[in-house]
CSV table of C-alpha atoms and ligand atoms in Angstrom, one decimal:
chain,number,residue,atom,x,y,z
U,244,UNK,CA,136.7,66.0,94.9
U,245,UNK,CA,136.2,69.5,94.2
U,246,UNK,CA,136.2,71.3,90.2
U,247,UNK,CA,138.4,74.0,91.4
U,248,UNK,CA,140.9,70.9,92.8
U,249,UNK,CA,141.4,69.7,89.5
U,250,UNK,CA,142.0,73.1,88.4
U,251,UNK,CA,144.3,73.8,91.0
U,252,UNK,CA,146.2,70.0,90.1
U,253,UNK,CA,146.3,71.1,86.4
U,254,UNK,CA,148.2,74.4,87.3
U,255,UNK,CA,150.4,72.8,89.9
U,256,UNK,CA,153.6,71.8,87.7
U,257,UNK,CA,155.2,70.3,90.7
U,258,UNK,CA,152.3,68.1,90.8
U,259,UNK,CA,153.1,66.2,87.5
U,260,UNK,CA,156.8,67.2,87.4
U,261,UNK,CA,156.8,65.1,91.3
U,262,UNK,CA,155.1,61.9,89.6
U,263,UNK,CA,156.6,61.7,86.3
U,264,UNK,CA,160.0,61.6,87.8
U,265,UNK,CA,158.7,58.8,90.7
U,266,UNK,CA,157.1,57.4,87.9
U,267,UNK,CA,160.4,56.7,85.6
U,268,UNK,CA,162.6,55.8,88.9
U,269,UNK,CA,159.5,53.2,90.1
U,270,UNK,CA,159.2,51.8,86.9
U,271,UNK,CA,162.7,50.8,86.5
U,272,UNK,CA,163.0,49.7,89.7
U,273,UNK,CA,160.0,47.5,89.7
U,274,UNK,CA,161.4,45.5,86.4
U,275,UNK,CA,164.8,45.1,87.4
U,276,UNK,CA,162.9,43.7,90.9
U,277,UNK,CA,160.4,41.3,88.9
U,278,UNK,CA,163.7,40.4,86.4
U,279,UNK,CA,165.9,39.2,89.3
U,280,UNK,CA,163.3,37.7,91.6
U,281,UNK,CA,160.6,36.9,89.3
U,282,UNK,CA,159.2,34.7,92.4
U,283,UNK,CA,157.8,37.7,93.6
U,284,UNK,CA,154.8,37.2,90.8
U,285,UNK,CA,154.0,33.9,92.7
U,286,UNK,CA,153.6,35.4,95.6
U,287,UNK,CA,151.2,38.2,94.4
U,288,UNK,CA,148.9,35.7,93.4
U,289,UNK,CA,149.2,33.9,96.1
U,290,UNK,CA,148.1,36.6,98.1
U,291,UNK,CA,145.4,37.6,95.9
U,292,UNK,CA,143.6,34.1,96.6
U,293,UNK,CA,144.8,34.5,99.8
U,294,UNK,CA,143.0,38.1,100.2
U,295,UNK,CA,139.8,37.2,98.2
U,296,UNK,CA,139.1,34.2,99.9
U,297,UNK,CA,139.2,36.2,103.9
U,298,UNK,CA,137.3,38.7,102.0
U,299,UNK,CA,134.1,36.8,101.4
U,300,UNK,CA,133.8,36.0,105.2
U,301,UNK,CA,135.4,38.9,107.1
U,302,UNK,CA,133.0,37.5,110.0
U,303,UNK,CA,135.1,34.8,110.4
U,304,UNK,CA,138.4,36.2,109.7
U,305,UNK,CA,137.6,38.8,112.2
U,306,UNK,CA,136.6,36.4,114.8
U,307,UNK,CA,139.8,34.6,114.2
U,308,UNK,CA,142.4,37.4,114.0
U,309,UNK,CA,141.0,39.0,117.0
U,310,UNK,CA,141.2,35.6,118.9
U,311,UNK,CA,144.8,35.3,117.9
U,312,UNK,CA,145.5,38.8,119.3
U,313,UNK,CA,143.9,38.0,122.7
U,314,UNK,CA,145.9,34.6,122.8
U,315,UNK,CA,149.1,36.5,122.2
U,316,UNK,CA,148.7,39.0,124.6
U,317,UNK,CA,147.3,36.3,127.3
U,318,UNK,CA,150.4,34.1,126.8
U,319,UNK,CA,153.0,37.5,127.1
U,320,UNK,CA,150.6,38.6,130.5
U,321,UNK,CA,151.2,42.3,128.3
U,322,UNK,CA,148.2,45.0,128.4
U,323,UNK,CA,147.0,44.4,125.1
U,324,UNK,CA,143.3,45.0,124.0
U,325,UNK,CA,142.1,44.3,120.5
U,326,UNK,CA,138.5,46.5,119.7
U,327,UNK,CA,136.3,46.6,116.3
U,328,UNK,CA,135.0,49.6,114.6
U,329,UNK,CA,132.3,49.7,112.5
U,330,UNK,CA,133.1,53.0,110.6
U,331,UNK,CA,135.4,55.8,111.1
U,332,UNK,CA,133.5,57.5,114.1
U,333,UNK,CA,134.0,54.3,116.3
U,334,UNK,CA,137.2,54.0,115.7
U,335,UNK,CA,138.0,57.9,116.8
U,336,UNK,CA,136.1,57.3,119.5
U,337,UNK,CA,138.0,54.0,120.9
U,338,UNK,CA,141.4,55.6,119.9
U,339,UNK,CA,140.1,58.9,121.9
U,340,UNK,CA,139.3,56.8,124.8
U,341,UNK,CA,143.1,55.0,124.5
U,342,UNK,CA,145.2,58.2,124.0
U,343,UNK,CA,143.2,60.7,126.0
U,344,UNK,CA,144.4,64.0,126.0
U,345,UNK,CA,147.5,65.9,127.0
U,346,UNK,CA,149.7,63.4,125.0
U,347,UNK,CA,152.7,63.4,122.9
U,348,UNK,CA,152.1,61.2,119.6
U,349,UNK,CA,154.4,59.7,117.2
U,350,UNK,CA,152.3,58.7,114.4
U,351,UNK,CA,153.7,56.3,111.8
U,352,UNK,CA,152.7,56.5,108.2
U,353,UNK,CA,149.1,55.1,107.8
U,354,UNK,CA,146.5,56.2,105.3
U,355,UNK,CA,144.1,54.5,107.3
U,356,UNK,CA,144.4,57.1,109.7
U,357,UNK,CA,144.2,59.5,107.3
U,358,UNK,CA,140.8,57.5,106.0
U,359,UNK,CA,139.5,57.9,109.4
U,360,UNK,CA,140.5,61.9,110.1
U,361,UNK,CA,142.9,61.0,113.3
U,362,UNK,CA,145.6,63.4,113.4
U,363,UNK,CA,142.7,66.5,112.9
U,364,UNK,CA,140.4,64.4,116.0
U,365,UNK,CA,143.6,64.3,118.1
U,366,UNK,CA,144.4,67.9,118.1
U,367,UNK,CA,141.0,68.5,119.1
U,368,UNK,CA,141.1,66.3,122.3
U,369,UNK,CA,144.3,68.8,123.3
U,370,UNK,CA,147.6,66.3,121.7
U,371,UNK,CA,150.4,67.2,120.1
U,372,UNK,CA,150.8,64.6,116.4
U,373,UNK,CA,153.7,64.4,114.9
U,374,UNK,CA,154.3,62.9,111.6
U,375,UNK,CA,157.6,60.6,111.2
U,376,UNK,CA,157.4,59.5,107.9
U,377,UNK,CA,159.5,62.4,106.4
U,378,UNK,CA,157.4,63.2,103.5
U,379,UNK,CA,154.3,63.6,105.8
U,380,UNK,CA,156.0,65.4,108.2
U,381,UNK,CA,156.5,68.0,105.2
U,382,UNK,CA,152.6,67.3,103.9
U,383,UNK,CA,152.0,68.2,107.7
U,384,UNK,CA,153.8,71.1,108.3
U,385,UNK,CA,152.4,72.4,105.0
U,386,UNK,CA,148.9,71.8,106.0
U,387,UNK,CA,148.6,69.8,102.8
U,388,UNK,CA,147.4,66.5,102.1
U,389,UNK,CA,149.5,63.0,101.0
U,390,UNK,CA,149.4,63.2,97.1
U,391,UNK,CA,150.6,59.4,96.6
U,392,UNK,CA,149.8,56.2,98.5
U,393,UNK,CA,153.6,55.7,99.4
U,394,UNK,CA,154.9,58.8,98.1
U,395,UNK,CA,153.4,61.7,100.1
U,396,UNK,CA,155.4,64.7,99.5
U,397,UNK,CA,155.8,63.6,95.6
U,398,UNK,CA,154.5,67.1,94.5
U,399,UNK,CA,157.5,69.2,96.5
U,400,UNK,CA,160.6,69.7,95.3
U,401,UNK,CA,163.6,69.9,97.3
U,402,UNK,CA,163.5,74.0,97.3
U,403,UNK,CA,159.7,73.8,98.4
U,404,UNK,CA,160.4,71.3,100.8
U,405,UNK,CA,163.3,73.3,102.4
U,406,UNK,CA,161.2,76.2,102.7
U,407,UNK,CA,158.2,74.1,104.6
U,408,UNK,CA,160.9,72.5,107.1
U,409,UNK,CA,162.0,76.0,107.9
U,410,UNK,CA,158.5,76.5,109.8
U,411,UNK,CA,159.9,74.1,112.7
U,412,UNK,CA,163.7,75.9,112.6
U,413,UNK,CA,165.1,72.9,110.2
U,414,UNK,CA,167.3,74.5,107.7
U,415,UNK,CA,170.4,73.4,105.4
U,416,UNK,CA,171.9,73.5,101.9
U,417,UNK,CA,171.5,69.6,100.7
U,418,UNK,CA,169.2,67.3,101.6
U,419,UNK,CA,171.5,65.4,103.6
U,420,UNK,CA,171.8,68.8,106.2
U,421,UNK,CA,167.9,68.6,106.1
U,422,UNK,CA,167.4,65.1,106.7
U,423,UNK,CA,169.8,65.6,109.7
U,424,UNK,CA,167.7,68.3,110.9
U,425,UNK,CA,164.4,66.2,110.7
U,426,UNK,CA,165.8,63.3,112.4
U,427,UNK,CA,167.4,65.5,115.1
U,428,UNK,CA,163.5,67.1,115.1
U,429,UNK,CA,162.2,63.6,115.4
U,430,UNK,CA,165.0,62.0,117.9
U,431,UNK,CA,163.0,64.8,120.3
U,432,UNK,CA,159.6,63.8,119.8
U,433,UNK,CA,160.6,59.9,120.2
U,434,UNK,CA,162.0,60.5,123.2
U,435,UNK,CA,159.1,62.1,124.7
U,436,UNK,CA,156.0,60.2,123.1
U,437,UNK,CA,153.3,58.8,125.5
U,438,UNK,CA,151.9,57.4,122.3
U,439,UNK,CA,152.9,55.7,119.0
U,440,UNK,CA,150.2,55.3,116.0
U,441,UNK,CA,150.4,53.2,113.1
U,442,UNK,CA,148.5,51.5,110.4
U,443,UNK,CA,149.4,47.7,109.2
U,444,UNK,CA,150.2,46.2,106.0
U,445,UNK,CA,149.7,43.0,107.0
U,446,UNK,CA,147.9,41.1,109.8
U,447,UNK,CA,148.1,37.5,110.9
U,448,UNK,CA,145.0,36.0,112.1
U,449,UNK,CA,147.1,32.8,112.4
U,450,UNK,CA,149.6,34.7,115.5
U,451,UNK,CA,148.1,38.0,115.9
U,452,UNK,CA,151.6,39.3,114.5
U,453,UNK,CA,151.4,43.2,113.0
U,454,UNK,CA,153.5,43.3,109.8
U,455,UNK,CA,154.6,46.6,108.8
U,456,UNK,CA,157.6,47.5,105.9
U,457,UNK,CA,159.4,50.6,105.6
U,458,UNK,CA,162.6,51.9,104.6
U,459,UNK,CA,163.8,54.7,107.0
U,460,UNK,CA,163.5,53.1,110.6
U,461,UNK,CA,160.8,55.8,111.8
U,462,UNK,CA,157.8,53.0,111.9
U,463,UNK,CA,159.9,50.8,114.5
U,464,UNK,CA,160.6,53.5,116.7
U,465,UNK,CA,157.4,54.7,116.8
U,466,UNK,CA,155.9,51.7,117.7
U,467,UNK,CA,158.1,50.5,119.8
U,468,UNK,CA,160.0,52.9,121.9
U,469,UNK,CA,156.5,55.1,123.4
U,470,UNK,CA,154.9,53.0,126.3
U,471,UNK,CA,151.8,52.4,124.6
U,472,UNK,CA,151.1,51.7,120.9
U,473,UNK,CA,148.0,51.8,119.0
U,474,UNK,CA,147.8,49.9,115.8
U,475,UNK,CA,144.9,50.8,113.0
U,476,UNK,CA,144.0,47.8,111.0
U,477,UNK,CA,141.6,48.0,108.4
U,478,UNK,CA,140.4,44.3,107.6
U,479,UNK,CA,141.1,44.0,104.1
U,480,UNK,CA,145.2,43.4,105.7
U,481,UNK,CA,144.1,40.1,107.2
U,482,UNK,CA,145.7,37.3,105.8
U,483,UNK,CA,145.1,34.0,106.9
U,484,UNK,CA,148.7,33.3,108.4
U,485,UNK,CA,152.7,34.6,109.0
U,486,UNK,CA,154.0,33.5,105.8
U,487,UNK,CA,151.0,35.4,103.7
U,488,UNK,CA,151.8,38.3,105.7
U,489,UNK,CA,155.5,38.0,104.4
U,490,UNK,CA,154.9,37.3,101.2
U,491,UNK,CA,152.5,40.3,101.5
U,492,UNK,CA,154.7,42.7,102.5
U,493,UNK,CA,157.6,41.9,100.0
U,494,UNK,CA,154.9,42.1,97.3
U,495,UNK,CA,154.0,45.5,98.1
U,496,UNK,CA,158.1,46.5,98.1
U,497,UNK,CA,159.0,45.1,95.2
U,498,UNK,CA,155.7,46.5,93.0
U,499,UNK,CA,156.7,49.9,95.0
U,500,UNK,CA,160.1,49.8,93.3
U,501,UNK,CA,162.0,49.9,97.0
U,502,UNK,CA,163.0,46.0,97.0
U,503,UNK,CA,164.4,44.5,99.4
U,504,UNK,CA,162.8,46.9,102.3
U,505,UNK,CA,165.0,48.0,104.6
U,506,UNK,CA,162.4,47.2,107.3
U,507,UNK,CA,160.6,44.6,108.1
U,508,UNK,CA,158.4,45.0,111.5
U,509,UNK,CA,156.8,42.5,112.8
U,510,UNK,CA,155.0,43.8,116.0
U,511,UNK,CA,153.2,41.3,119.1
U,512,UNK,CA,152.4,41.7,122.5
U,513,UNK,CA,155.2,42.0,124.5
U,514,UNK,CA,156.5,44.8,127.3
U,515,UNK,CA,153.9,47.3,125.6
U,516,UNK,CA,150.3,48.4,126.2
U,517,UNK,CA,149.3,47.5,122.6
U,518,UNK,CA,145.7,48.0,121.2
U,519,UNK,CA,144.6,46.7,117.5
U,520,UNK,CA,141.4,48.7,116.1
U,521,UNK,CA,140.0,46.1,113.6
U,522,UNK,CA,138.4,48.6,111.2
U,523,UNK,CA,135.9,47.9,109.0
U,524,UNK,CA,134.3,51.3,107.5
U,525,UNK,CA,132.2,49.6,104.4
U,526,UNK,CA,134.8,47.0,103.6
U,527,UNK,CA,133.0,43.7,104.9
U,528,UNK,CA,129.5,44.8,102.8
U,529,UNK,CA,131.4,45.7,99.7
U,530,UNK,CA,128.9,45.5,96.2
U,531,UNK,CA,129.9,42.3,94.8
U,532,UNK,CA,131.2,44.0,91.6
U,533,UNK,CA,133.7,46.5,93.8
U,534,UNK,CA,135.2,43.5,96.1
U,535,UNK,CA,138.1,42.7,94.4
U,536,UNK,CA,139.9,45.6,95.5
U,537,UNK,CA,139.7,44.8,98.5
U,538,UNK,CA,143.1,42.7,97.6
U,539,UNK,CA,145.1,45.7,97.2
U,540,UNK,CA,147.9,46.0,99.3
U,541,UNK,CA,148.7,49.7,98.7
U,542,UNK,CA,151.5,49.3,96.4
U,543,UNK,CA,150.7,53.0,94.9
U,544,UNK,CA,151.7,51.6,91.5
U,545,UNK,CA,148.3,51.8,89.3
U,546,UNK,CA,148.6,55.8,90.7
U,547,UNK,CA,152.1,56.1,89.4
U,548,UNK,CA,151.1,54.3,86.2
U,549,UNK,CA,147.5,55.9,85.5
U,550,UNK,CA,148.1,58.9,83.0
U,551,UNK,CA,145.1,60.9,84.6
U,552,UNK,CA,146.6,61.0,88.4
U,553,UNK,CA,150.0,61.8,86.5
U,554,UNK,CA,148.0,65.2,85.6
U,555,UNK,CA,146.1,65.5,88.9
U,556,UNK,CA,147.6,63.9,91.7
U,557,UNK,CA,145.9,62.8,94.7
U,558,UNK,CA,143.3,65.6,93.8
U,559,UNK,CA,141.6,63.1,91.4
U,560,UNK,CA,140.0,61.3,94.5
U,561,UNK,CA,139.3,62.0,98.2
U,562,UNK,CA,141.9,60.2,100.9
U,563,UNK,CA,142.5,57.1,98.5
U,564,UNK,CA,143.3,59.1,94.8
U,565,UNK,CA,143.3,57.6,91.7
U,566,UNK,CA,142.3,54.2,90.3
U,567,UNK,CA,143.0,52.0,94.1
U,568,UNK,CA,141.8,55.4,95.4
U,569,UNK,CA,138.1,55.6,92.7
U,570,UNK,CA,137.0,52.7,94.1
U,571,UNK,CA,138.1,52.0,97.8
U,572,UNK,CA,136.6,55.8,98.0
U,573,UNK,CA,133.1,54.2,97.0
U,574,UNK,CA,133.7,51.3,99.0
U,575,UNK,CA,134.2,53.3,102.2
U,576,UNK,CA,131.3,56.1,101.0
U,577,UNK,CA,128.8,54.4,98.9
U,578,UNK,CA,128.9,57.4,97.2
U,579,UNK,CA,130.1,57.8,93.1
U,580,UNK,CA,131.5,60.9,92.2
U,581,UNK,CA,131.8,63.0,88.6
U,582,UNK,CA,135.5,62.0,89.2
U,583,UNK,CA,134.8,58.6,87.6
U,584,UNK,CA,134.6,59.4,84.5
U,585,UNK,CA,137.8,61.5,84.1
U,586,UNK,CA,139.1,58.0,83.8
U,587,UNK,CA,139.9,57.0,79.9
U,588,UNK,CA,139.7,53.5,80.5
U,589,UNK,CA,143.4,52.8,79.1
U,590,UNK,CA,143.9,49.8,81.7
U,591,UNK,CA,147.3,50.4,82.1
U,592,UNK,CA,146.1,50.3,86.3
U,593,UNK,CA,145.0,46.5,85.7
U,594,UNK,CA,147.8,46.0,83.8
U,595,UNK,CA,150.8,47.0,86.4
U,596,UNK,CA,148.6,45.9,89.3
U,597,UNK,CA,150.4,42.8,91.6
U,598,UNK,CA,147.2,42.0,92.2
U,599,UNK,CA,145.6,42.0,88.9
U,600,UNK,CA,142.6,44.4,90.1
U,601,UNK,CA,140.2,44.7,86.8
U,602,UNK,CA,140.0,48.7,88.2
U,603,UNK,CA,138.8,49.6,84.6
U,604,UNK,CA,135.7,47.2,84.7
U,605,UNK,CA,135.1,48.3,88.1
U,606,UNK,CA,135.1,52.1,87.0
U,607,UNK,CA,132.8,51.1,84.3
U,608,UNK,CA,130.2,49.6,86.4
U,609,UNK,CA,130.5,52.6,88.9
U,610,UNK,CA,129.9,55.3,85.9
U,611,UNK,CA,126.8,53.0,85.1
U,612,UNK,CA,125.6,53.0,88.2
U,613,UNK,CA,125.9,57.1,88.8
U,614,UNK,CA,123.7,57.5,85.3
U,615,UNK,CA,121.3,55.1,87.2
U,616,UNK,CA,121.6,56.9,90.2
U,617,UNK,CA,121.1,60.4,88.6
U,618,UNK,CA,118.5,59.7,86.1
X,841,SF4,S1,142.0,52.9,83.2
X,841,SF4,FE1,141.5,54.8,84.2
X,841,SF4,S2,142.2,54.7,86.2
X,841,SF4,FE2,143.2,53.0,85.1
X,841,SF4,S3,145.2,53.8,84.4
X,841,SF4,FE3,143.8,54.2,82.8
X,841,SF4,S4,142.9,56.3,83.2
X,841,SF4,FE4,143.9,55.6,85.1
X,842,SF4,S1,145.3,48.6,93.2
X,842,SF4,FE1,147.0,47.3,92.7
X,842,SF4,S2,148.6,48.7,91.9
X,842,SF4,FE2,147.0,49.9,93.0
X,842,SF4,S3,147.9,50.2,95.0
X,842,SF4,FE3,146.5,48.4,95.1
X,842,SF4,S4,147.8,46.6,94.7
X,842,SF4,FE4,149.0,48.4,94.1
């Protein structure tokens, strides 16, 4: 995080006018959601001992999911290769080695590939990335970066947004003209992929089954239709079988204020040449004090909720912005930033959190540890 960011953030009234509006629509939806199907709050903790438990022995979770994979894709005779990366470098490297160059890629909304700097690396090596999540496509196009774990473009308005589509011919006077544009756009790029990218949101180590949720259809195509398919799974999305997975995934709709999902994807070896990167990138080390986060499931709710990222956006952070996005970031790095104490230690992240993630303690300890660090 840079000083002149959070300047920029504070003078960006897009910025704040983008989440305060997401943030009054989420947190209707979200009660309404936990009102009719209050089930949903069994599942979360469910999940959480679920997730805390595979995260104090990833060795053998990793061992297990990766096992699960190889059975799969024995039993459907399909080229499909599962791989582990130690930190973000490996895992460019492997998915260099998969795609090559000279490729057409349809890449799915992921922030793990955003953790790892993919899209960047993949240019490099002579592809052409597209973006089919519709607000990244329009954080791509404007050379920005994802301002909100499931809400990318949150910071553009419809006029901003209209004007960045125009760069790729895309024009129209409502949103349902440009939508139609992009998805014509997009019908192209599907057609012609060599390569579809995605992230997970859940993994089974029970099947080797990749669960991803969305609402607008892009994710299945772009996993499905290109002849090979590369899926990025950090290992914090293991869970120990199908039904966690489900449960999961309906979690993270429902505390994202979009439930029931449209989409539900639930991707195994089959026709395709599949390959699962197993990442790990700090996660399986993780200070005692700090693991608990690793139960997030990427909701994006404590960033809608926290009053500070309502001011700053995803500029309060690097990748991972905000209070998920404080302490994954250290996680992943090791390294604490001045950025944790522009926190004011409200709690309202603990308190909307599915997962009940004690983000303010955590913070705490990590300002502690800076003063330590620095003195
Ligand atoms: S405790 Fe800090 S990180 Fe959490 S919501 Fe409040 S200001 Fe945001
Ligand atoms: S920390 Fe909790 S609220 Fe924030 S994204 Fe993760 S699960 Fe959702």
């Amino acid at each position: 995080m840079r000083e002149k960011d959070l300047y920029k953030a504070l003078n960006n009234e897009s910025i704040r006018a983008g989440i305060l509006r997401k943030w009054q629509n989420i947190s209707r939806a979200v009660e309404s959601v936990i009102k009719t199907y209050p089930f949903v709050l069994d599942y979360a903790k469910e999940v959480k001992i679920a997730k805390m438990e595979v995260s104090s022995n990833y060795e053998y979770w990793i061992d297990k999911a990766m096992r699960a994979f190889e059975n799969a894709a024995n039993r459907s005779k399909s080229k499909c290769y599962v791989h582990y990366a130690k930190n973000e470098k490996d895992a460019r490297k492997i998915i260099g080695e998969v795609v090559r160059s000279g490729k057409v890629i349809v890449k799915a909304k992921s922030m793990v590939s955003e953790e790892i700097g993919l899209k960047k690396f993949l240019h490099e090596l002579g592809n052409e990335v597209w973006e089919t999540d519709l607000g990244d496509f329009i954080v791509q196009l404007a050379n920005d970066r994802p301002m909100h774990l499931i809400a990318p473009a949150i910071h553009y308005s419809k006029k901003q947004a209209a004007r960045i589509l125009e760069k790729v011919g895309i024009r129209g006077e409502s949103v349902e003209d440009l939508a139609e544009g992009v998805r014509g756009f997009m019908r192209e790029k599907f057609l012609v992929a060599n390569v579809g990218i995605s992230g997970c949101n859940a993994f089974s180590a029970e099947t080797g089954r990749i669960f991803l949720v969305e609402n607008e259809g892009n994710i299945r195509i772009s996993t499905t239709l290109p002849e090979k398919y590369v899926a990025i799974v950090s290992i914090d999305k293991m869970l120990p079988s199908d039904e966690l997975c489900l449960k999961s995934v309906l979690v993270q709709s429902a505390f994202a204020g979009t439930f029931p999902p449209s989409y539900i994807n639930i991707n195994e070896p089959g026709s395709q040449e599949i390959h699962v990167v197993f990442l790990d990138n700090g996660r399986k080390d993780a200070p005692e004090f700090a693991r608990e986060q690793l139960a997030c499931i990427r909701c994006g709710r404590c960033q809608t909720e926290c009053p500070v990222f309502q001011m700053l956006g995803n500029y309060w952070g690097s990748i991972y912005g905000g209070p998920m996005g404080l302490v994954l970031s250290y996680i992943i790095t090791r390294n604490i930033g001045i950025e944790v104490f522009l926190c004011c230690l409200c709690g309202k992240c603990r308190e909307v959190c599915p997962m009940e993630i004690d983000m303010p303690s955590i913070i705490r300890e990590l300002r502690k540890r800076w003063f330590a660090e620095k003195r």
